[in-house]
Amino acid sequence: MEVVNPATGERIETYEAAGEAAVERTLADAQRAFEQWRERPLAEREELIASAADVLREDKREYAELMTREMGKPVSQAESEVEKCAWVCDHYAEHAHAYLEADHHPSPPGTEVETVHEPLGVVLAVMPWNFPFWQVFRFLAPYLTAGNVGVLKHASNVPGCAEAIEGILREAGYPEGVFQSVLAPSDLVDDIVADDRVRAATLTGSGPAGRAVASAAGDQLKKMVLELGGSDPFVVLDDADLDDAAETGAWARNLNGGQSCIAAKRFVVHTAVYDDFLDRFVDEVESLAVGDPMDEDTEVGPQAREDLVADLHDQVAASVEAGATVVTGGEPMDREGAYYPPTVLTDVPEGCPADSEELFGPVAAVYEVDDEAAAVERANDTEFGLGASVWTADRERGERVARRIDAGCVYVNQLTKSDPRVPFGGVKESGYGRELSEAGMKEFVNRKTVWIE
């Protein structure tokens, strides 16, 4: 595995991919570790995840720079990602006991009936490169604290991040084998899922990858959680605060170089405010600082790989050929590195890539609609259903519209985001299952009913 700095095109590191023998050792170690880890008192597991938060904060800059070198995230955003990882660790250190407390049920006199929450075993996590620390910690913090053990198959362009996370848990005091990274190629994933020692799997990534892993898990009757792509609508109604909506919308589309499943991608704007919003939105987009991701002032860095720039531009070019208008951006930047500028498209025809596909980069598609009903219809006119955002001065109206949008989460007057305190996940082609909060923690436990006569 060769790691290339996307800001410079330079090869910075080479890692040896794991073969079948290494995978076998990893799974054997994981299974052995589970037998003891499951018996570890929950209070001790809470203390360990709290220690992981301490390690993250102690070396925040080191981990941030590693992310930036491997996948191009602006270093200030990478530091924020490390802080968020520490937060999710703090959350489960504080709340795991309450989340996993036994549920008691009505029963006949003299009996006691409860549901207890027991770990399943070895959980495989197939994780993407776009948030190379956060995606992993939002998996490991709840599932390891619940008593499972984890095996991470990370994206091939962020192997340093994968190894660093394993190192963080070792430094925090986790026993050997409780969390392991295996730098396996994708063609070994099906075999790992099929292995009897693996009891469940979670994947964040593309639709094709999700289908492949879900099919393998389904054949073995194993539990899956999938967080796949998104084409999130950002609905601006006629009574919205346009300055706030435009500023937040520009950030919601271009954060992390636009490489986020829950980025705002389709801007659905009421005709009464369309022109005003578009002017303000384009001004905000054009003001974003594009540059060296190691520079603290950079807001948009490179895309993670050169081939991703080519794929994104093909989608933009096909949309323009179909009739879309480029208001700003629209061409790869003439500079060293995998840079694509923040781009705004209008007059987007139905069925073109910008309308029907996920654009995983800093490209916004803006639509004009006549009324609230048309806004909801346009928001739902997608195969995806991950997140959405609604902008209005009327909170009751915002809630009403939010409830009509088909998505796993809808934010009113706020950008779509994941938060340890609330469930996160999608519907339709965006996947199934939930991560984070109590709901996420209980995805990979055996909810065992115990009846005592």
mmCIF file of C-alpha atoms in Angstrom, residues 60-377:
data_model
loop_
_atom_site.group_PDB
_atom_site.id
_atom_site.type_symbol
_atom_site.label_atom_id
_atom_site.label_comp_id
_atom_site.label_asym_id
_atom_site.label_seq_id
_atom_site.Cartn_x
_atom_site.Cartn_y
_atom_site.Cartn_z
ATOM 1 C CA LYS A 60 -3.925 15.857 18.998
ATOM 2 C CA ARG A 61 -1.595 17.707 16.648
ATOM 3 C CA GLU A 62 0.357 14.570 15.747
ATOM 4 C CA TYR A 63 -2.799 12.695 14.753
ATOM 5 C CA ALA A 64 -4.173 15.701 12.885
ATOM 6 C CA GLU A 65 -1.047 16.061 10.767
ATOM 7 C CA LEU A 66 -1.101 12.342 9.994
ATOM 8 C CA MET A 67 -4.654 12.642 8.633
ATOM 9 C CA THR A 68 -3.687 15.691 6.598
ATOM 10 C CA ARG A 69 -0.670 14.003 5.034
ATOM 11 C CA GLU A 70 -2.584 10.864 4.103
ATOM 12 C CA MET A 71 -5.889 12.235 2.788
ATOM 13 C CA GLY A 72 -5.539 16.024 2.534
ATOM 14 C CA LYS A 73 -7.938 17.269 5.209
ATOM 15 C CA PRO A 74 -7.091 20.842 6.341
ATOM 16 C CA VAL A 75 -5.145 20.441 9.569
ATOM 17 C CA SER A 76 -7.475 22.671 11.579
ATOM 18 C CA GLN A 77 -10.385 20.402 10.598
ATOM 19 C CA ALA A 78 -8.276 17.362 11.413
ATOM 20 C CA GLU A 79 -7.669 18.702 14.928
ATOM 21 C CA SER A 80 -11.413 19.142 15.316
ATOM 22 C CA GLU A 81 -11.862 15.535 14.228
ATOM 23 C CA VAL A 82 -9.494 14.333 16.943
ATOM 24 C CA GLU A 83 -11.423 16.372 19.516
ATOM 25 C CA LYS A 84 -14.674 14.812 18.329
ATOM 26 C CA CYS A 85 -13.158 11.341 18.734
ATOM 27 C CA ALA A 86 -12.222 12.216 22.308
ATOM 28 C CA TRP A 87 -15.787 13.444 22.853
ATOM 29 C CA VAL A 88 -17.345 10.161 21.737
ATOM 30 C CA CYS A 89 -14.985 8.335 24.101
ATOM 31 C CA ASP A 90 -16.029 10.650 26.942
ATOM 32 C CA HIS A 91 -19.673 10.064 26.100
ATOM 33 C CA TYR A 92 -19.564 6.296 26.432
ATOM 34 C CA ALA A 93 -17.302 6.473 29.469
ATOM 35 C CA GLU A 94 -20.079 8.473 31.138
ATOM 36 C CA HIS A 95 -23.218 6.823 29.763
ATOM 37 C CA ALA A 96 -22.431 3.161 28.985
ATOM 38 C CA HIS A 97 -23.775 1.960 32.335
ATOM 39 C CA ALA A 98 -27.120 3.640 31.749
ATOM 40 C CA TYR A 99 -27.334 2.457 28.142
ATOM 41 C CA LEU A 100 -26.596 -1.163 29.027
ATOM 42 C CA GLU A 101 -28.684 -1.387 32.171
ATOM 43 C CA ALA A 102 -31.035 -4.367 32.208
ATOM 44 C CA ASP A 103 -34.642 -3.745 31.194
ATOM 45 C CA HIS A 104 -37.234 -5.175 33.618
ATOM 46 C CA HIS A 105 -40.612 -6.424 32.406
ATOM 47 C CA PRO A 106 -44.024 -7.166 33.963
ATOM 48 C CA SER A 107 -44.235 -10.785 35.073
ATOM 49 C CA PRO A 108 -46.335 -13.126 37.261
ATOM 50 C CA PRO A 109 -46.001 -12.868 41.060
ATOM 51 C CA GLY A 110 -42.859 -14.534 42.316
ATOM 52 C CA THR A 111 -41.002 -14.237 39.025
ATOM 53 C CA GLU A 112 -38.465 -11.795 37.698
ATOM 54 C CA VAL A 113 -38.022 -11.085 33.990
ATOM 55 C CA GLU A 114 -35.348 -8.858 32.519
ATOM 56 C CA THR A 115 -33.526 -8.219 29.261
ATOM 57 C CA VAL A 116 -29.769 -8.064 29.606
ATOM 58 C CA HIS A 117 -27.377 -6.753 26.987
ATOM 59 C CA GLU A 118 -24.457 -9.057 26.230
ATOM 60 C CA PRO A 119 -21.703 -8.577 23.622
ATOM 61 C CA LEU A 120 -21.771 -10.572 20.402
ATOM 62 C CA GLY A 121 -18.048 -11.160 19.890
ATOM 63 C CA VAL A 122 -15.691 -10.139 17.094
ATOM 64 C CA VAL A 123 -17.025 -7.213 15.053
ATOM 65 C CA LEU A 124 -15.467 -6.307 11.704
ATOM 66 C CA ALA A 125 -15.377 -2.618 10.778
ATOM 67 C CA VAL A 126 -14.802 -1.656 7.135
ATOM 68 C CA MET A 127 -14.110 2.062 7.254
ATOM 69 C CA PRO A 128 -13.528 4.876 4.688
ATOM 70 C CA TRP A 129 -10.790 7.463 4.296
ATOM 71 C CA ASN A 130 -12.775 10.710 4.494
ATOM 72 C CA PHE A 131 -12.929 10.898 8.308
ATOM 73 C CA PRO A 132 -10.197 8.360 9.037
ATOM 74 C CA PHE A 133 -10.257 8.764 12.832
ATOM 75 C CA TRP A 134 -13.878 9.705 13.537
ATOM 76 C CA GLN A 135 -15.461 6.878 11.548
ATOM 77 C CA VAL A 136 -13.391 4.373 13.498
ATOM 78 C CA PHE A 137 -13.916 5.881 16.947
ATOM 79 C CA ARG A 138 -17.676 6.142 16.517
ATOM 80 C CA PHE A 139 -17.519 2.371 15.927
ATOM 81 C CA LEU A 140 -15.062 1.327 18.596
ATOM 82 C CA ALA A 141 -16.160 3.548 21.496
ATOM 83 C CA PRO A 142 -19.626 2.005 21.919
ATOM 84 C CA TYR A 143 -18.943 -1.510 20.672
ATOM 85 C CA LEU A 144 -15.767 -2.167 22.629
ATOM 86 C CA THR A 145 -17.248 -0.634 25.760
ATOM 87 C CA ALA A 146 -20.219 -2.998 25.357
ATOM 88 C CA GLY A 147 -17.758 -5.915 25.550
ATOM 89 C CA ASN A 148 -17.188 -6.730 21.885
ATOM 90 C CA VAL A 149 -13.764 -6.810 20.264
ATOM 91 C CA GLY A 150 -12.978 -5.032 17.011
ATOM 92 C CA VAL A 151 -11.092 -5.773 13.817
ATOM 93 C CA LEU A 152 -10.567 -2.763 11.559
ATOM 94 C CA LYS A 153 -10.177 -3.012 7.805
ATOM 95 C CA HIS A 154 -9.426 0.611 6.942
ATOM 96 C CA ALA A 155 -9.226 2.285 3.535
ATOM 97 C CA SER A 156 -5.994 1.563 1.678
ATOM 98 C CA ASN A 157 -4.914 5.231 1.466
ATOM 99 C CA VAL A 158 -4.928 5.810 5.250
ATOM 100 C CA PRO A 159 -2.969 2.867 6.705
ATOM 101 C CA GLY A 160 -0.986 5.171 8.975
ATOM 102 C CA CYS A 161 -4.209 6.344 10.581
ATOM 103 C CA ALA A 162 -5.293 2.724 11.090
ATOM 104 C CA GLU A 163 -2.053 1.836 12.844
ATOM 105 C CA ALA A 164 -2.122 5.023 14.914
ATOM 106 C CA ILE A 165 -5.608 4.210 16.244
ATOM 107 C CA GLU A 166 -4.481 0.747 17.283
ATOM 108 C CA GLY A 167 -1.559 2.397 19.035
ATOM 109 C CA ILE A 168 -3.851 4.835 20.869
ATOM 110 C CA LEU A 169 -5.801 1.977 22.421
ATOM 111 C CA ARG A 170 -2.643 0.157 23.442
ATOM 112 C CA GLU A 171 -1.349 3.318 25.096
ATOM 113 C CA ALA A 172 -4.700 3.725 26.840
ATOM 114 C CA GLY A 173 -4.241 0.274 28.391
ATOM 115 C CA TYR A 174 -6.454 -1.988 26.290
ATOM 116 C CA PRO A 175 -5.480 -5.680 26.357
ATOM 117 C CA GLU A 176 -3.858 -7.224 23.303
ATOM 118 C CA GLY A 177 -6.346 -8.357 20.691
ATOM 119 C CA VAL A 178 -9.319 -6.252 21.829
ATOM 120 C CA PHE A 179 -8.843 -3.869 18.921
ATOM 121 C CA GLN A 180 -6.683 -4.677 15.899
ATOM 122 C CA SER A 181 -6.069 -3.134 12.520
ATOM 123 C CA VAL A 182 -5.458 -5.479 9.627
ATOM 124 C CA LEU A 183 -4.199 -3.898 6.394
ATOM 125 C CA ALA A 184 -6.013 -6.410 4.248
ATOM 126 C CA PRO A 185 -6.933 -5.819 0.596
ATOM 127 C CA SER A 186 -10.618 -5.522 -0.226
ATOM 128 C CA ASP A 187 -10.727 -8.918 -1.905
ATOM 129 C CA LEU A 188 -10.253 -10.587 1.494
ATOM 130 C CA VAL A 189 -13.217 -8.855 3.143
ATOM 131 C CA ASP A 190 -15.793 -11.458 2.103
ATOM 132 C CA ASP A 191 -13.664 -14.223 3.613
ATOM 133 C CA ILE A 192 -13.299 -12.279 6.855
ATOM 134 C CA VAL A 193 -17.049 -11.699 7.070
ATOM 135 C CA ALA A 194 -17.702 -15.393 6.419
ATOM 136 C CA ASP A 195 -15.319 -16.530 9.155
ATOM 137 C CA ASP A 196 -17.188 -18.135 12.066
ATOM 138 C CA ARG A 197 -15.271 -16.037 14.573
ATOM 139 C CA VAL A 198 -16.709 -12.803 13.168
ATOM 140 C CA ARG A 199 -20.175 -12.265 14.594
ATOM 141 C CA ALA A 200 -21.131 -8.917 13.057
ATOM 142 C CA ALA A 201 -19.885 -6.241 10.682
ATOM 143 C CA THR A 202 -20.278 -2.526 10.110
ATOM 144 C CA LEU A 203 -19.379 -0.632 6.977
ATOM 145 C CA THR A 204 -19.245 3.026 6.076
ATOM 146 C CA GLY A 205 -18.641 3.613 2.396
ATOM 147 C CA SER A 206 -20.075 3.398 -1.084
ATOM 148 C CA GLY A 207 -23.248 1.625 -2.132
ATOM 149 C CA PRO A 208 -21.442 -1.111 -4.101
ATOM 150 C CA ALA A 209 -19.115 -1.822 -1.177
ATOM 151 C CA GLY A 210 -22.064 -1.919 1.205
ATOM 152 C CA ARG A 211 -24.013 -4.312 -0.972
ATOM 153 C CA ALA A 212 -21.028 -6.645 -1.278
ATOM 154 C CA VAL A 213 -20.387 -6.838 2.453
ATOM 155 C CA ALA A 214 -24.094 -7.010 3.313
ATOM 156 C CA SER A 215 -24.511 -9.910 0.880
ATOM 157 C CA ALA A 216 -21.633 -11.795 2.474
ATOM 158 C CA ALA A 217 -23.001 -11.113 5.962
ATOM 159 C CA GLY A 218 -26.519 -12.084 4.923
ATOM 160 C CA ASP A 219 -25.330 -15.431 3.646
ATOM 161 C CA GLN A 220 -23.987 -16.110 7.146
ATOM 162 C CA LEU A 221 -26.985 -14.570 8.989
ATOM 163 C CA LYS A 222 -24.739 -11.985 10.625
ATOM 164 C CA LYS A 223 -25.829 -8.597 11.896
ATOM 165 C CA MET A 224 -24.828 -5.571 9.780
ATOM 166 C CA VAL A 225 -24.898 -1.807 10.138
ATOM 167 C CA LEU A 226 -24.442 0.151 6.905
ATOM 168 C CA GLU A 227 -23.814 3.874 6.510
ATOM 169 C CA LEU A 228 -23.593 4.507 2.789
ATOM 170 C CA GLY A 229 -23.789 7.474 0.450
ATOM 171 C CA GLY A 230 -25.943 10.552 0.609
ATOM 172 C CA SER A 231 -27.233 13.399 -1.519
ATOM 173 C CA ASP A 232 -28.510 15.556 1.281
ATOM 174 C CA PRO A 233 -30.983 18.337 0.506
ATOM 175 C CA PHE A 234 -30.476 21.791 2.030
ATOM 176 C CA VAL A 235 -33.953 23.358 1.915
ATOM 177 C CA VAL A 236 -34.186 27.165 2.075
ATOM 178 C CA LEU A 237 -37.757 28.369 2.575
ATOM 179 C CA ASP A 238 -39.043 31.862 1.839
ATOM 180 C CA ASP A 239 -38.795 33.053 5.466
ATOM 181 C CA ALA A 240 -35.222 31.812 6.077
ATOM 182 C CA ASP A 241 -32.401 33.967 7.414
ATOM 183 C CA LEU A 242 -30.514 34.116 4.119
ATOM 184 C CA ASP A 243 -27.180 35.285 5.504
ATOM 185 C CA ASP A 244 -27.106 32.449 8.009
ATOM 186 C CA ALA A 245 -28.317 29.910 5.458
ATOM 187 C CA ALA A 246 -25.772 30.982 2.842
ATOM 188 C CA GLU A 247 -22.835 31.031 5.244
ATOM 189 C CA THR A 248 -23.723 27.703 6.828
ATOM 190 C CA GLY A 249 -24.598 26.176 3.455
ATOM 191 C CA ALA A 250 -21.217 27.038 1.961
ATOM 192 C CA TRP A 251 -19.524 25.362 4.905
ATOM 193 C CA ALA A 252 -21.915 22.387 4.879
ATOM 194 C CA ARG A 253 -21.049 21.705 1.240
ATOM 195 C CA ASN A 254 -17.277 22.292 1.397
ATOM 196 C CA LEU A 255 -16.216 21.031 4.816
ATOM 197 C CA ASN A 256 -13.593 18.298 4.400
ATOM 198 C CA GLY A 257 -13.285 19.233 0.738
ATOM 199 C CA GLY A 258 -16.922 18.263 0.228
ATOM 200 C CA GLN A 259 -15.950 14.641 0.866
ATOM 201 C CA SER A 260 -18.669 13.749 3.329
ATOM 202 C CA CYS A 261 -21.724 11.524 3.065
ATOM 203 C CA ILE A 262 -23.771 14.059 5.046
ATOM 204 C CA ALA A 263 -22.548 17.150 3.206
ATOM 205 C CA ALA A 264 -25.263 19.450 1.843
ATOM 206 C CA LYS A 265 -25.285 18.574 -1.845
ATOM 207 C CA ARG A 266 -28.624 19.672 -3.316
ATOM 208 C CA PHE A 267 -29.738 23.191 -2.397
ATOM 209 C CA VAL A 268 -33.506 23.485 -2.770
ATOM 210 C CA VAL A 269 -34.506 27.155 -2.624
ATOM 211 C CA HIS A 270 -37.934 28.831 -2.619
ATOM 212 C CA THR A 271 -38.398 31.061 -5.662
ATOM 213 C CA ALA A 272 -39.195 34.117 -3.511
ATOM 214 C CA VAL A 273 -35.634 34.143 -2.142
ATOM 215 C CA TYR A 274 -33.798 32.187 -4.836
ATOM 216 C CA ASP A 275 -31.853 35.063 -6.421
ATOM 217 C CA ASP A 276 -30.895 36.638 -3.099
ATOM 218 C CA PHE A 277 -29.803 33.320 -1.625
ATOM 219 C CA LEU A 278 -27.820 32.342 -4.718
ATOM 220 C CA ASP A 279 -25.899 35.632 -4.708
ATOM 221 C CA ARG A 280 -25.017 35.313 -1.045
ATOM 222 C CA PHE A 281 -24.218 31.608 -1.338
ATOM 223 C CA VAL A 282 -21.867 32.114 -4.291
ATOM 224 C CA ASP A 283 -20.117 34.953 -2.437
ATOM 225 C CA GLU A 284 -19.586 32.677 0.560
ATOM 226 C CA VAL A 285 -18.328 29.801 -1.596
ATOM 227 C CA GLU A 286 -15.910 32.027 -3.492
ATOM 228 C CA SER A 287 -14.541 33.442 -0.234
ATOM 229 C CA LEU A 288 -13.377 30.037 1.013
ATOM 230 C CA ALA A 289 -9.581 29.781 1.255
ATOM 231 C CA VAL A 290 -8.259 26.947 -0.916
ATOM 232 C CA GLY A 291 -4.669 25.943 -0.328
ATOM 233 C CA ASP A 292 -2.040 23.946 1.531
ATOM 234 C CA PRO A 293 -3.901 21.774 4.067
ATOM 235 C CA MET A 294 -1.055 22.248 6.560
ATOM 236 C CA ASP A 295 -1.769 25.983 6.588
ATOM 237 C CA GLU A 296 -3.998 26.925 9.532
ATOM 238 C CA ASP A 297 -5.921 29.403 7.357
ATOM 239 C CA THR A 298 -6.849 26.867 4.669
ATOM 240 C CA GLU A 299 -10.539 25.975 4.578
ATOM 241 C CA VAL A 300 -10.580 23.704 1.508
ATOM 242 C CA GLY A 301 -7.674 21.405 0.787
ATOM 243 C CA PRO A 302 -7.094 18.859 -1.978
ATOM 244 C CA GLN A 303 -9.310 15.928 -2.755
ATOM 245 C CA ALA A 304 -8.010 12.700 -1.286
ATOM 246 C CA ARG A 305 -6.672 11.273 -4.575
ATOM 247 C CA GLU A 306 -6.081 12.389 -8.155
ATOM 248 C CA ASP A 307 -8.506 9.793 -9.530
ATOM 249 C CA LEU A 308 -11.258 11.247 -7.357
ATOM 250 C CA VAL A 309 -10.728 14.642 -8.978
ATOM 251 C CA ALA A 310 -11.065 13.047 -12.410
ATOM 252 C CA ASP A 311 -14.254 11.203 -11.407
ATOM 253 C CA LEU A 312 -15.790 14.348 -9.910
ATOM 254 C CA HIS A 313 -14.993 16.446 -12.955
ATOM 255 C CA ASP A 314 -16.498 13.815 -15.245
ATOM 256 C CA GLN A 315 -19.753 14.169 -13.290
ATOM 257 C CA VAL A 316 -19.629 17.968 -13.526
ATOM 258 C CA ALA A 317 -18.814 17.914 -17.251
ATOM 259 C CA ALA A 318 -21.631 15.470 -17.980
ATOM 260 C CA SER A 319 -24.057 17.661 -16.017
ATOM 261 C CA VAL A 320 -22.983 20.776 -17.924
ATOM 262 C CA GLU A 321 -23.322 18.941 -21.218
ATOM 263 C CA ALA A 322 -26.861 18.011 -20.167
ATOM 264 C CA GLY A 323 -27.692 21.674 -19.552
ATOM 265 C CA ALA A 324 -26.427 22.671 -16.096
ATOM 266 C CA THR A 325 -24.842 26.116 -15.674
ATOM 267 C CA VAL A 326 -21.533 26.635 -13.873
ATOM 268 C CA VAL A 327 -21.811 29.746 -11.707
ATOM 269 C CA THR A 328 -18.369 29.386 -10.133
ATOM 270 C CA GLY A 329 -15.594 26.788 -10.269
ATOM 271 C CA GLY A 330 -16.161 23.815 -12.528
ATOM 272 C CA GLU A 331 -12.591 22.977 -13.637
ATOM 273 C CA PRO A 332 -9.705 21.212 -11.864
ATOM 274 C CA MET A 333 -7.331 23.788 -10.447
ATOM 275 C CA ASP A 334 -4.090 24.471 -12.312
ATOM 276 C CA ARG A 335 -1.756 23.752 -9.437
ATOM 277 C CA GLU A 336 0.198 20.907 -7.926
ATOM 278 C CA GLY A 337 -1.943 18.390 -6.076
ATOM 279 C CA ALA A 338 -5.439 16.929 -6.328
ATOM 280 C CA TYR A 339 -7.345 20.218 -6.129
ATOM 281 C CA TYR A 340 -10.887 20.910 -7.305
ATOM 282 C CA PRO A 341 -12.414 24.321 -6.576
ATOM 283 C CA PRO A 342 -15.636 24.942 -4.679
ATOM 284 C CA THR A 343 -18.226 24.826 -7.469
ATOM 285 C CA VAL A 344 -21.849 25.900 -7.830
ATOM 286 C CA LEU A 345 -24.193 24.556 -10.526
ATOM 287 C CA THR A 346 -27.657 25.870 -11.385
ATOM 288 C CA ASP A 347 -30.280 24.885 -14.009
ATOM 289 C CA VAL A 348 -29.508 21.271 -13.134
ATOM 290 C CA PRO A 349 -31.452 18.939 -15.459
ATOM 291 C CA GLU A 350 -33.286 15.949 -14.097
ATOM 292 C CA GLY A 351 -31.283 12.750 -14.395
ATOM 293 C CA CYS A 352 -27.848 14.280 -14.951
ATOM 294 C CA PRO A 353 -25.049 13.229 -12.535
ATOM 295 C CA ALA A 354 -25.372 16.357 -10.373
ATOM 296 C CA ASP A 355 -29.064 15.552 -9.945
ATOM 297 C CA SER A 356 -29.144 11.783 -9.553
ATOM 298 C CA GLU A 357 -25.688 10.740 -8.294
ATOM 299 C CA GLU A 358 -23.677 11.512 -5.197
ATOM 300 C CA LEU A 359 -21.028 14.145 -5.950
ATOM 301 C CA PHE A 360 -18.310 13.409 -3.420
ATOM 302 C CA GLY A 361 -16.482 16.711 -3.615
ATOM 303 C CA PRO A 362 -17.020 20.482 -3.367
ATOM 304 C CA VAL A 363 -19.832 20.793 -5.937
ATOM 305 C CA ALA A 364 -23.251 22.215 -5.021
ATOM 306 C CA ALA A 365 -26.364 21.806 -7.173
ATOM 307 C CA VAL A 366 -28.918 24.613 -6.643
ATOM 308 C CA TYR A 367 -32.616 24.202 -7.513
ATOM 309 C CA GLU A 368 -35.460 26.725 -7.583
ATOM 310 C CA VAL A 369 -38.906 25.577 -6.366
ATOM 311 C CA ASP A 370 -42.260 27.348 -6.241
ATOM 312 C CA ASP A 371 -43.487 26.475 -2.761
ATOM 313 C CA GLU A 372 -43.030 24.351 0.351
ATOM 314 C CA ALA A 373 -44.684 21.285 -1.148
ATOM 315 C CA ALA A 374 -42.397 21.422 -4.171
ATOM 316 C CA ALA A 375 -39.406 21.797 -1.863
ATOM 317 C CA VAL A 376 -40.325 18.608 -0.018
ATOM 318 C CA GLU A 377 -40.932 16.785 -3.291
#
